[in-house]
Amino acid sequence: MTGIVSQSDKHTSGEDSLIARYFKPLATDPGAFGLDDDAAALRAAGEDIVVTTDAIVEGVHFLPDDPPDTLARKALRVNLSDIAAKGAVPAGFVLTLAVRKADESWLKPFARALGEDAADFGCPLLGGDTVSTPGPLMISITAFGRLPQGKMVHRAGAQAGDRMFVTGTIGDAALGLDVLQGGPVAAALADDASGRDFLAARYRVPQPRNALAHAVRAHASAAMDVSDGLAGDLAKLCAASGVTAVINVPSVPLSSAAAGLVARKAIGIETLVAGGDDYELLCAVPGDRADAFLREARQAKVTVTAIGGLIAGSSPPSFLDGQGRELKLQQLSYSHF
Amino acid sequence: MTGIVSQSDKHTSGEDSLIARYFKPLATDPGAFGLDDDAAALRAAGEDIVVTTDAIVEGVHFLPDDPPDTLARKALRVNLSDIAAKGAVPAGFVLTLAVRKADESWLKPFARALGEDAADFGCPLLGGDTVSTPGPLMISITAFGRLPQGKMVHRAGAQAGDRMFVTGTIGDAALGLDVLQGGPVAAALADDASGRDFLAARYRVPQPRNALAHAVRAHASAAMDVSDGLAGDLAKLCAASGVTAVINVPSVPLSSAAAGLVARKAIGIETLVAGGDDYELLCAVPGDRADAFLREARQAKVTVTAIGGLIAGSSPPSFLDGQGRELKLQQLSYSHF
């Protein structure tokens, strides 16, 4: 800790030039002005700008030994996932990085991976602030998306009769975290390195479903991304919309790694439905839009699965097993296995 | 530290409701959706959205015993200052708050002061993220402004022949920091409690010059806010514009507290010209625009002072004393007294 210093003294000039060297190449948007100005300018020709912000802290949201490249991707992708859920197209992001020191061996792979994702998702770096901290590493990203005026898809808006869809597969990330922490899932997969790697990667590098954004905007009555577990986030969407849901748990899409663990009774399906960090999209779609939604999802090459439907009521969502029996809600709250 | 947890588990539900209670009232813009959605929507009818971001860390950018209300104001105002410097009108902000725990006695005055400033400056809270950290408190704000398409005022753009103006008074905040740290300025003002209070307040609560934004946009060829010291920031503006400056140091506007310390030789004027945290605006204005700029500044009730002019050249800016002698540049770099 160097005491209270003015902004220019936060880093040595060598550190400043290191930071500039690695991040300037990411500022590909003309409105970023090469990171040489005090602000960026985001052009918005009659569109709304969707704004979302997510921060991750070392030791709280990620593991101290998580590789810098996967951290970069996750920090950006959790924001991209929100933009997709709202039906918007990525427009750019600003980065706040709090680091103990400017360490080239960390910054280089971090910036490279961030730049690759920024390019792949069409979401350039617009600006940021790098500050010193004596504490844990923290990465905060505020990301922007564009959509036609008034067209943001909300958590509220779903109606009784709508069908519930989810993208990808559910619960892998929670299993991946357990694998990385050497927990019971790691033990159950002791002989399955590729299964462990798959699940760890699902935790470390989510796959935001930005390709589905147009279908969400065109057809969904409500949507959000699943970051805190399918069960919890579905409850939030239902509460915001003033409806409740009936979910057919055997319909919840599972990866073969997760399905294998369930089949072997190494884990219960409740663990998957409650586990966090999926970053899949949860979409309520009116019945007469479902076919068009599915068709557009196929064209976008995003797997979506119907998992149940919405009904009138204000009770918590119901989760039914293969025999139509309701699973107890307390089993669905997040647990560390 | 509670281990790696999903987002919903970052705080207890009691903490979450505490945070919601204090921050929801600040989300007055319809595009904030009451902080109940995953993103905000910023309407932009053909305007550009100016984006700026600044983070402050406890023990690095502010003192651990700084009051929560002044911290809130400073965190927002340093961003408002950038928006003013670019000629834009505040549109809103998002807040990332990293705290050890949700402490009501801290959150309440923090949120109240933030809400007051948000209302006073027309810059409502649009969204945010509150995360736990085992480390120092960190406040990161990304703020937005609006201006007509392509009209952002840059650091680059100043021309030889332009006059340099600065708002308010220079150097008070650096003296205020010394007062708060019990340094030589505090000793020199041992018998002057009101002088000490004035300077400390200038450090803790900057006065962003948003009222001048229209004049900046209408008349300045280049502008930036002075956060790292007048000397250093002027050098940046000159370098970006490809010109150099000649500053008449006795013209640099000083508060009576600062002027008194200079008159008593308790400090040198170099300390003021080099000291950080002013958050005043530095504007280059073409000669034929200077009268109109001054007139509009008067109407906006913002004091602006001509401090010199720009000339061709790439050498560092010159600072001349009352006898026209050049002050040595090394005296102008930031020092802790």
PDB file of N, CA, C and O in Angstrom, chain B residues 156-217:
ATOM      1  N   ALA B 156      -7.627  16.035 -27.560  1.00  0.00           N
ATOM      2  CA  ALA B 156      -7.026  16.512 -28.798  1.00  0.00           C
ATOM      3  C   ALA B 156      -7.954  17.545 -29.430  1.00  0.00           C
ATOM      4  O   ALA B 156      -9.151  17.540 -29.174  1.00  0.00           O
ATOM      5  N   GLY B 157      -7.401  18.433 -30.231  1.00  0.00           N
ATOM      6  CA  GLY B 157      -8.230  19.411 -30.940  1.00  0.00           C
ATOM      7  C   GLY B 157      -7.818  20.842 -30.665  1.00  0.00           C
ATOM      8  O   GLY B 157      -8.200  21.758 -31.395  1.00  0.00           O
ATOM      9  N   ALA B 158      -7.049  21.059 -29.596  1.00  0.00           N
ATOM     10  CA  ALA B 158      -6.587  22.417 -29.302  1.00  0.00           C
ATOM     11  C   ALA B 158      -5.570  22.851 -30.357  1.00  0.00           C
ATOM     12  O   ALA B 158      -4.847  22.030 -30.920  1.00  0.00           O
ATOM     13  N   GLN B 159      -5.547  24.165 -30.620  1.00  0.00           N
ATOM     14  CA  GLN B 159      -4.684  24.720 -31.672  1.00  0.00           C
ATOM     15  C   GLN B 159      -3.787  25.812 -31.088  1.00  0.00           C
ATOM     16  O   GLN B 159      -4.183  26.495 -30.134  1.00  0.00           O
ATOM     17  N   ALA B 160      -2.629  25.985 -31.697  1.00  0.00           N
ATOM     18  CA  ALA B 160      -1.791  27.135 -31.343  1.00  0.00           C
ATOM     19  C   ALA B 160      -2.641  28.397 -31.509  1.00  0.00           C
ATOM     20  O   ALA B 160      -3.378  28.528 -32.488  1.00  0.00           O
ATOM     21  N   GLY B 161      -2.526  29.292 -30.551  1.00  0.00           N
ATOM     22  CA  GLY B 161      -3.340  30.499 -30.569  1.00  0.00           C
ATOM     23  C   GLY B 161      -4.531  30.432 -29.632  1.00  0.00           C
ATOM     24  O   GLY B 161      -5.079  31.460 -29.238  1.00  0.00           O
ATOM     25  N   ASP B 162      -4.950  29.203 -29.267  1.00  0.00           N
ATOM     26  CA  ASP B 162      -6.060  29.069 -28.320  1.00  0.00           C
ATOM     27  C   ASP B 162      -5.637  29.587 -26.948  1.00  0.00           C
ATOM     28  O   ASP B 162      -4.466  29.545 -26.584  1.00  0.00           O
ATOM     29  N   ARG B 163      -6.615  30.059 -26.213  1.00  0.00           N
ATOM     30  CA  ARG B 163      -6.354  30.461 -24.824  1.00  0.00           C
ATOM     31  C   ARG B 163      -6.723  29.320 -23.891  1.00  0.00           C
ATOM     32  O   ARG B 163      -7.604  28.516 -24.183  1.00  0.00           O
ATOM     33  N   MET B 164      -5.997  29.250 -22.765  1.00  0.00           N
ATOM     34  CA  MET B 164      -6.281  28.199 -21.787  1.00  0.00           C
ATOM     35  C   MET B 164      -7.055  28.800 -20.626  1.00  0.00           C
ATOM     36  O   MET B 164      -6.652  29.800 -20.045  1.00  0.00           O
ATOM     37  N   PHE B 165      -8.143  28.126 -20.280  1.00  0.00           N
ATOM     38  CA  PHE B 165      -8.966  28.536 -19.144  1.00  0.00           C
ATOM     39  C   PHE B 165      -9.049  27.392 -18.136  1.00  0.00           C
ATOM     40  O   PHE B 165      -8.981  26.224 -18.509  1.00  0.00           O
ATOM     41  N   VAL B 166      -9.242  27.782 -16.885  1.00  0.00           N
ATOM     42  CA  VAL B 166      -9.485  26.776 -15.858  1.00  0.00           C
ATOM     43  C   VAL B 166     -10.626  27.273 -14.973  1.00  0.00           C
ATOM     44  O   VAL B 166     -10.799  28.489 -14.792  1.00  0.00           O
ATOM     45  N   THR B 167     -11.439  26.331 -14.486  1.00  0.00           N
ATOM     46  CA  THR B 167     -12.550  26.716 -13.603  1.00  0.00           C
ATOM     47  C   THR B 167     -12.077  26.764 -12.141  1.00  0.00           C
ATOM     48  O   THR B 167     -11.044  26.176 -11.786  1.00  0.00           O
ATOM     49  N   GLY B 168     -12.838  27.431 -11.306  1.00  0.00           N
ATOM     50  CA  GLY B 168     -12.655  27.376  -9.852  1.00  0.00           C
ATOM     51  C   GLY B 168     -11.279  27.789  -9.393  1.00  0.00           C
ATOM     52  O   GLY B 168     -10.695  28.740  -9.941  1.00  0.00           O
ATOM     53  N   THR B 169     -10.755  27.096  -8.396  1.00  0.00           N
ATOM     54  CA  THR B 169      -9.410  27.363  -7.872  1.00  0.00           C
ATOM     55  C   THR B 169      -8.624  26.059  -7.861  1.00  0.00           C
ATOM     56  O   THR B 169      -9.193  24.971  -7.775  1.00  0.00           O
ATOM     57  N   ILE B 170      -7.324  26.214  -7.944  1.00  0.00           N
ATOM     58  CA  ILE B 170      -6.416  25.078  -8.165  1.00  0.00           C
ATOM     59  C   ILE B 170      -5.592  24.791  -6.904  1.00  0.00           C
ATOM     60  O   ILE B 170      -5.107  25.718  -6.255  1.00  0.00           O
ATOM     61  N   GLY B 171      -5.427  23.529  -6.587  1.00  0.00           N
ATOM     62  CA  GLY B 171      -4.497  23.121  -5.536  1.00  0.00           C
ATOM     63  C   GLY B 171      -5.105  22.910  -4.162  1.00  0.00           C
ATOM     64  O   GLY B 171      -4.448  22.365  -3.270  1.00  0.00           O
ATOM     65  N   ASP B 172      -6.365  23.318  -3.996  1.00  0.00           N
ATOM     66  CA  ASP B 172      -6.976  23.189  -2.663  1.00  0.00           C
ATOM     67  C   ASP B 172      -7.038  21.735  -2.186  1.00  0.00           C
ATOM     68  O   ASP B 172      -6.804  21.453  -1.007  1.00  0.00           O
ATOM     69  N   ALA B 173      -7.394  20.843  -3.101  1.00  0.00           N
ATOM     70  CA  ALA B 173      -7.608  19.449  -2.694  1.00  0.00           C
ATOM     71  C   ALA B 173      -6.307  18.818  -2.191  1.00  0.00           C
ATOM     72  O   ALA B 173      -6.311  18.070  -1.209  1.00  0.00           O
ATOM     73  N   ALA B 174      -5.193  19.134  -2.839  1.00  0.00           N
ATOM     74  CA  ALA B 174      -3.910  18.582  -2.393  1.00  0.00           C
ATOM     75  C   ALA B 174      -3.576  19.096  -0.989  1.00  0.00           C
ATOM     76  O   ALA B 174      -3.073  18.346  -0.143  1.00  0.00           O
ATOM     77  N   LEU B 175      -3.897  20.369  -0.741  1.00  0.00           N
ATOM     78  CA  LEU B 175      -3.683  20.917   0.605  1.00  0.00           C
ATOM     79  C   LEU B 175      -4.632  20.257   1.599  1.00  0.00           C
ATOM     80  O   LEU B 175      -4.243  19.962   2.739  1.00  0.00           O
ATOM     81  N   GLY B 176      -5.852  20.012   1.149  1.00  0.00           N
ATOM     82  CA  GLY B 176      -6.838  19.374   2.019  1.00  0.00           C
ATOM     83  C   GLY B 176      -6.418  17.974   2.435  1.00  0.00           C
ATOM     84  O   GLY B 176      -6.621  17.568   3.584  1.00  0.00           O
ATOM     85  N   LEU B 177      -5.832  17.247   1.491  1.00  0.00           N
ATOM     86  CA  LEU B 177      -5.329  15.909   1.829  1.00  0.00           C
ATOM     87  C   LEU B 177      -4.242  16.007   2.895  1.00  0.00           C
ATOM     88  O   LEU B 177      -4.225  15.239   3.861  1.00  0.00           O
ATOM     89  N   ASP B 178      -3.346  16.978   2.749  1.00  0.00           N
ATOM     90  CA  ASP B 178      -2.294  17.179   3.752  1.00  0.00           C
ATOM     91  C   ASP B 178      -2.893  17.520   5.124  1.00  0.00           C
ATOM     92  O   ASP B 178      -2.435  17.026   6.160  1.00  0.00           O
ATOM     93  N   VAL B 179      -3.932  18.343   5.094  1.00  0.00           N
ATOM     94  CA  VAL B 179      -4.611  18.682   6.357  1.00  0.00           C
ATOM     95  C   VAL B 179      -5.144  17.418   7.021  1.00  0.00           C
ATOM     96  O   VAL B 179      -4.943  17.178   8.217  1.00  0.00           O
ATOM     97  N   LEU B 180      -5.814  16.567   6.224  1.00  0.00           N
ATOM     98  CA  LEU B 180      -6.416  15.346   6.780  1.00  0.00           C
ATOM     99  C   LEU B 180      -5.362  14.365   7.267  1.00  0.00           C
ATOM    100  O   LEU B 180      -5.613  13.565   8.159  1.00  0.00           O
ATOM    101  N   GLN B 181      -4.187  14.429   6.671  1.00  0.00           N
ATOM    102  CA  GLN B 181      -3.118  13.525   7.079  1.00  0.00           C
ATOM    103  C   GLN B 181      -2.234  14.140   8.166  1.00  0.00           C
ATOM    104  O   GLN B 181      -1.245  13.535   8.579  1.00  0.00           O
ATOM    105  N   GLY B 182      -2.585  15.366   8.634  1.00  0.00           N
ATOM    106  CA  GLY B 182      -1.805  16.008   9.694  1.00  0.00           C
ATOM    107  C   GLY B 182      -0.401  16.393   9.261  1.00  0.00           C
ATOM    108  O   GLY B 182       0.546  16.340  10.049  1.00  0.00           O
ATOM    109  N   GLY B 183      -0.253  16.791   8.011  1.00  0.00           N
ATOM    110  CA  GLY B 183       1.052  17.165   7.481  1.00  0.00           C
ATOM    111  C   GLY B 183       1.381  18.625   7.724  1.00  0.00           C
ATOM    112  O   GLY B 183       0.740  19.291   8.558  1.00  0.00           O
ATOM    113  N   PRO B 184       2.368  19.137   7.012  1.00  0.00           N
ATOM    114  CA  PRO B 184       2.830  20.523   7.225  1.00  0.00           C
ATOM    115  C   PRO B 184       1.751  21.583   6.997  1.00  0.00           C
ATOM    116  O   PRO B 184       1.786  22.628   7.673  1.00  0.00           O
ATOM    117  N   VAL B 185       0.822  21.345   6.091  1.00  0.00           N
ATOM    118  CA  VAL B 185      -0.237  22.332   5.875  1.00  0.00           C
ATOM    119  C   VAL B 185      -1.136  22.400   7.112  1.00  0.00           C
ATOM    120  O   VAL B 185      -1.547  23.489   7.551  1.00  0.00           O
ATOM    121  N   ALA B 186      -1.423  21.218   7.666  1.00  0.00           N
ATOM    122  CA  ALA B 186      -2.211  21.193   8.905  1.00  0.00           C
ATOM    123  C   ALA B 186      -1.503  22.004   9.989  1.00  0.00           C
ATOM    124  O   ALA B 186      -2.134  22.788  10.713  1.00  0.00           O
ATOM    125  N   ALA B 187      -0.178  21.838  10.082  1.00  0.00           N
ATOM    126  CA  ALA B 187       0.589  22.570  11.103  1.00  0.00           C
ATOM    127  C   ALA B 187       0.552  24.072  10.836  1.00  0.00           C
ATOM    128  O   ALA B 187       0.356  24.879  11.758  1.00  0.00           O
ATOM    129  N   ALA B 188       0.700  24.451   9.555  1.00  0.00           N
ATOM    130  CA  ALA B 188       0.711  25.879   9.215  1.00  0.00           C
ATOM    131  C   ALA B 188      -0.652  26.519   9.483  1.00  0.00           C
ATOM    132  O   ALA B 188      -0.740  27.735   9.686  1.00  0.00           O
ATOM    133  N   LEU B 189      -1.707  25.709   9.482  1.00  0.00           N
ATOM    134  CA  LEU B 189      -3.059  26.231   9.730  1.00  0.00           C
ATOM    135  C   LEU B 189      -3.574  25.822  11.108  1.00  0.00           C
ATOM    136  O   LEU B 189      -4.794  25.753  11.332  1.00  0.00           O
ATOM    137  N   ALA B 190      -2.635  25.610  12.044  1.00  0.00           N
ATOM    138  CA  ALA B 190      -3.016  25.126  13.376  1.00  0.00           C
ATOM    139  C   ALA B 190      -4.058  26.031  14.020  1.00  0.00           C
ATOM    140  O   ALA B 190      -4.947  25.558  14.734  1.00  0.00           O
ATOM    141  N   ASP B 191      -3.963  27.337  13.756  1.00  0.00           N
ATOM    142  CA  ASP B 191      -4.900  28.283  14.393  1.00  0.00           C
ATOM    143  C   ASP B 191      -6.062  28.669  13.477  1.00  0.00           C
ATOM    144  O   ASP B 191      -6.773  29.634  13.752  1.00  0.00           O
ATOM    145  N   ASP B 192      -6.234  27.966  12.368  1.00  0.00           N
ATOM    146  CA  ASP B 192      -7.237  28.376  11.380  1.00  0.00           C
ATOM    147  C   ASP B 192      -8.149  27.191  11.038  1.00  0.00           C
ATOM    148  O   ASP B 192      -8.010  26.556   9.995  1.00  0.00           O
ATOM    149  N   ALA B 193      -9.072  26.926  11.959  1.00  0.00           N
ATOM    150  CA  ALA B 193      -9.950  25.758  11.769  1.00  0.00           C
ATOM    151  C   ALA B 193     -10.788  25.902  10.499  1.00  0.00           C
ATOM    152  O   ALA B 193     -11.015  24.918   9.780  1.00  0.00           O
ATOM    153  N   SER B 194     -11.240  27.114  10.175  1.00  0.00           N
ATOM    154  CA  SER B 194     -12.098  27.239   8.998  1.00  0.00           C
ATOM    155  C   SER B 194     -11.291  27.033   7.717  1.00  0.00           C
ATOM    156  O   SER B 194     -11.795  26.471   6.741  1.00  0.00           O
ATOM    157  N   GLY B 195     -10.033  27.468   7.727  1.00  0.00           N
ATOM    158  CA  GLY B 195      -9.164  27.209   6.574  1.00  0.00           C
ATOM    159  C   GLY B 195      -8.935  25.707   6.400  1.00  0.00           C
ATOM    160  O   GLY B 195      -9.013  25.184   5.281  1.00  0.00           O
ATOM    161  N   ARG B 196      -8.673  25.027   7.519  1.00  0.00           N
ATOM    162  CA  ARG B 196      -8.471  23.570   7.451  1.00  0.00           C
ATOM    163  C   ARG B 196      -9.738  22.877   6.933  1.00  0.00           C
ATOM    164  O   ARG B 196      -9.672  22.001   6.072  1.00  0.00           O
ATOM    165  N   ASP B 197     -10.880  23.285   7.460  1.00  0.00           N
ATOM    166  CA  ASP B 197     -12.141  22.654   7.041  1.00  0.00           C
ATOM    167  C   ASP B 197     -12.423  22.891   5.556  1.00  0.00           C
ATOM    168  O   ASP B 197     -12.871  21.986   4.838  1.00  0.00           O
ATOM    169  N   PHE B 198     -12.173  24.124   5.112  1.00  0.00           N
ATOM    170  CA  PHE B 198     -12.404  24.442   3.698  1.00  0.00           C
ATOM    171  C   PHE B 198     -11.564  23.536   2.797  1.00  0.00           C
ATOM    172  O   PHE B 198     -12.066  22.945   1.834  1.00  0.00           O
ATOM    173  N   LEU B 199     -10.269  23.423   3.137  1.00  0.00           N
ATOM    174  CA  LEU B 199      -9.370  22.635   2.279  1.00  0.00           C
ATOM    175  C   LEU B 199      -9.730  21.149   2.338  1.00  0.00           C
ATOM    176  O   LEU B 199      -9.742  20.454   1.303  1.00  0.00           O
ATOM    177  N   ALA B 200     -10.036  20.651   3.536  1.00  0.00           N
ATOM    178  CA  ALA B 200     -10.410  19.236   3.662  1.00  0.00           C
ATOM    179  C   ALA B 200     -11.663  18.954   2.833  1.00  0.00           C
ATOM    180  O   ALA B 200     -11.764  17.915   2.160  1.00  0.00           O
ATOM    181  N   ALA B 201     -12.602  19.898   2.859  1.00  0.00           N
ATOM    182  CA  ALA B 201     -13.841  19.709   2.080  1.00  0.00           C
ATOM    183  C   ALA B 201     -13.549  19.728   0.587  1.00  0.00           C
ATOM    184  O   ALA B 201     -14.191  18.999  -0.188  1.00  0.00           O
ATOM    185  N   ARG B 202     -12.590  20.533   0.174  1.00  0.00           N
ATOM    186  CA  ARG B 202     -12.240  20.563  -1.254  1.00  0.00           C
ATOM    187  C   ARG B 202     -11.633  19.231  -1.690  1.00  0.00           C
ATOM    188  O   ARG B 202     -11.778  18.823  -2.846  1.00  0.00           O
ATOM    189  N   TYR B 203     -10.924  18.551  -0.775  1.00  0.00           N
ATOM    190  CA  TYR B 203     -10.394  17.226  -1.086  1.00  0.00           C
ATOM    191  C   TYR B 203     -11.515  16.189  -1.104  1.00  0.00           C
ATOM    192  O   TYR B 203     -11.590  15.343  -1.995  1.00  0.00           O
ATOM    193  N   ARG B 204     -12.372  16.280  -0.102  1.00  0.00           N
ATOM    194  CA  ARG B 204     -13.367  15.216   0.058  1.00  0.00           C
ATOM    195  C   ARG B 204     -14.552  15.338  -0.888  1.00  0.00           C
ATOM    196  O   ARG B 204     -15.125  14.324  -1.278  1.00  0.00           O
ATOM    197  N   VAL B 205     -14.951  16.551  -1.198  1.00  0.00           N
ATOM    198  CA  VAL B 205     -16.153  16.739  -2.026  1.00  0.00           C
ATOM    199  C   VAL B 205     -15.860  17.715  -3.162  1.00  0.00           C
ATOM    200  O   VAL B 205     -16.037  18.921  -3.029  1.00  0.00           O
ATOM    201  N   PRO B 206     -15.381  17.194  -4.284  1.00  0.00           N
ATOM    202  CA  PRO B 206     -15.117  18.083  -5.425  1.00  0.00           C
ATOM    203  C   PRO B 206     -16.421  18.691  -5.955  1.00  0.00           C
ATOM    204  O   PRO B 206     -17.501  18.172  -5.697  1.00  0.00           O
ATOM    205  N   GLN B 207     -16.275  19.793  -6.670  1.00  0.00           N
ATOM    206  CA  GLN B 207     -17.437  20.486  -7.247  1.00  0.00           C
ATOM    207  C   GLN B 207     -17.373  20.351  -8.758  1.00  0.00           C
ATOM    208  O   GLN B 207     -16.770  21.180  -9.435  1.00  0.00           O
ATOM    209  N   PRO B 208     -17.985  19.310  -9.295  1.00  0.00           N
ATOM    210  CA  PRO B 208     -17.890  19.134 -10.750  1.00  0.00           C
ATOM    211  C   PRO B 208     -18.619  20.271 -11.456  1.00  0.00           C
ATOM    212  O   PRO B 208     -19.645  20.745 -10.985  1.00  0.00           O
ATOM    213  N   ARG B 209     -18.083  20.702 -12.568  1.00  0.00           N
ATOM    214  CA  ARG B 209     -18.580  21.909 -13.242  1.00  0.00           C
ATOM    215  C   ARG B 209     -19.553  21.560 -14.353  1.00  0.00           C
ATOM    216  O   ARG B 209     -19.401  22.001 -15.503  1.00  0.00           O
ATOM    217  N   ASN B 210     -20.555  20.778 -14.030  1.00  0.00           N
ATOM    218  CA  ASN B 210     -21.516  20.360 -15.058  1.00  0.00           C
ATOM    219  C   ASN B 210     -22.296  21.528 -15.639  1.00  0.00           C
ATOM    220  O   ASN B 210     -22.756  21.462 -16.782  1.00  0.00           O
ATOM    221  N   ALA B 211     -22.415  22.609 -14.863  1.00  0.00           N
ATOM    222  CA  ALA B 211     -23.136  23.784 -15.389  1.00  0.00           C
ATOM    223  C   ALA B 211     -22.400  24.394 -16.579  1.00  0.00           C
ATOM    224  O   ALA B 211     -22.987  25.132 -17.371  1.00  0.00           O
ATOM    225  N   LEU B 212     -21.113  24.077 -16.715  1.00  0.00           N
ATOM    226  CA  LEU B 212     -20.329  24.648 -17.811  1.00  0.00           C
ATOM    227  C   LEU B 212     -20.356  23.772 -19.074  1.00  0.00           C
ATOM    228  O   LEU B 212     -19.801  24.155 -20.106  1.00  0.00           O
ATOM    229  N   ALA B 213     -20.992  22.626 -19.001  1.00  0.00           N
ATOM    230  CA  ALA B 213     -20.879  21.654 -20.105  1.00  0.00           C
ATOM    231  C   ALA B 213     -21.291  22.247 -21.450  1.00  0.00           C
ATOM    232  O   ALA B 213     -20.622  22.022 -22.468  1.00  0.00           O
ATOM    233  N   HIS B 214     -22.370  23.011 -21.473  1.00  0.00           N
ATOM    234  CA  HIS B 214     -22.802  23.546 -22.762  1.00  0.00           C
ATOM    235  C   HIS B 214     -21.774  24.521 -23.323  1.00  0.00           C
ATOM    236  O   HIS B 214     -21.472  24.509 -24.525  1.00  0.00           O
ATOM    237  N   ALA B 215     -21.216  25.368 -22.449  1.00  0.00           N
ATOM    238  CA  ALA B 215     -20.187  26.322 -22.905  1.00  0.00           C
ATOM    239  C   ALA B 215     -18.961  25.581 -23.435  1.00  0.00           C
ATOM    240  O   ALA B 215     -18.354  25.991 -24.433  1.00  0.00           O
ATOM    241  N   VAL B 216     -18.601  24.498 -22.774  1.00  0.00           N
ATOM    242  CA  VAL B 216     -17.459  23.694 -23.230  1.00  0.00           C
ATOM    243  C   VAL B 216     -17.742  23.150 -24.627  1.00  0.00           C
ATOM    244  O   VAL B 216     -16.920  23.260 -25.541  1.00  0.00           O
ATOM    245  N   ARG B 217     -18.939  22.596 -24.790  1.00  0.00           N
ATOM    246  CA  ARG B 217     -19.270  21.997 -26.080  1.00  0.00           C
ATOM    247  C   ARG B 217     -19.369  23.056 -27.171  1.00  0.00           C
ATOM    248  O   ARG B 217     -18.976  22.835 -28.319  1.00  0.00           O
TER     249      ARG B 217
END
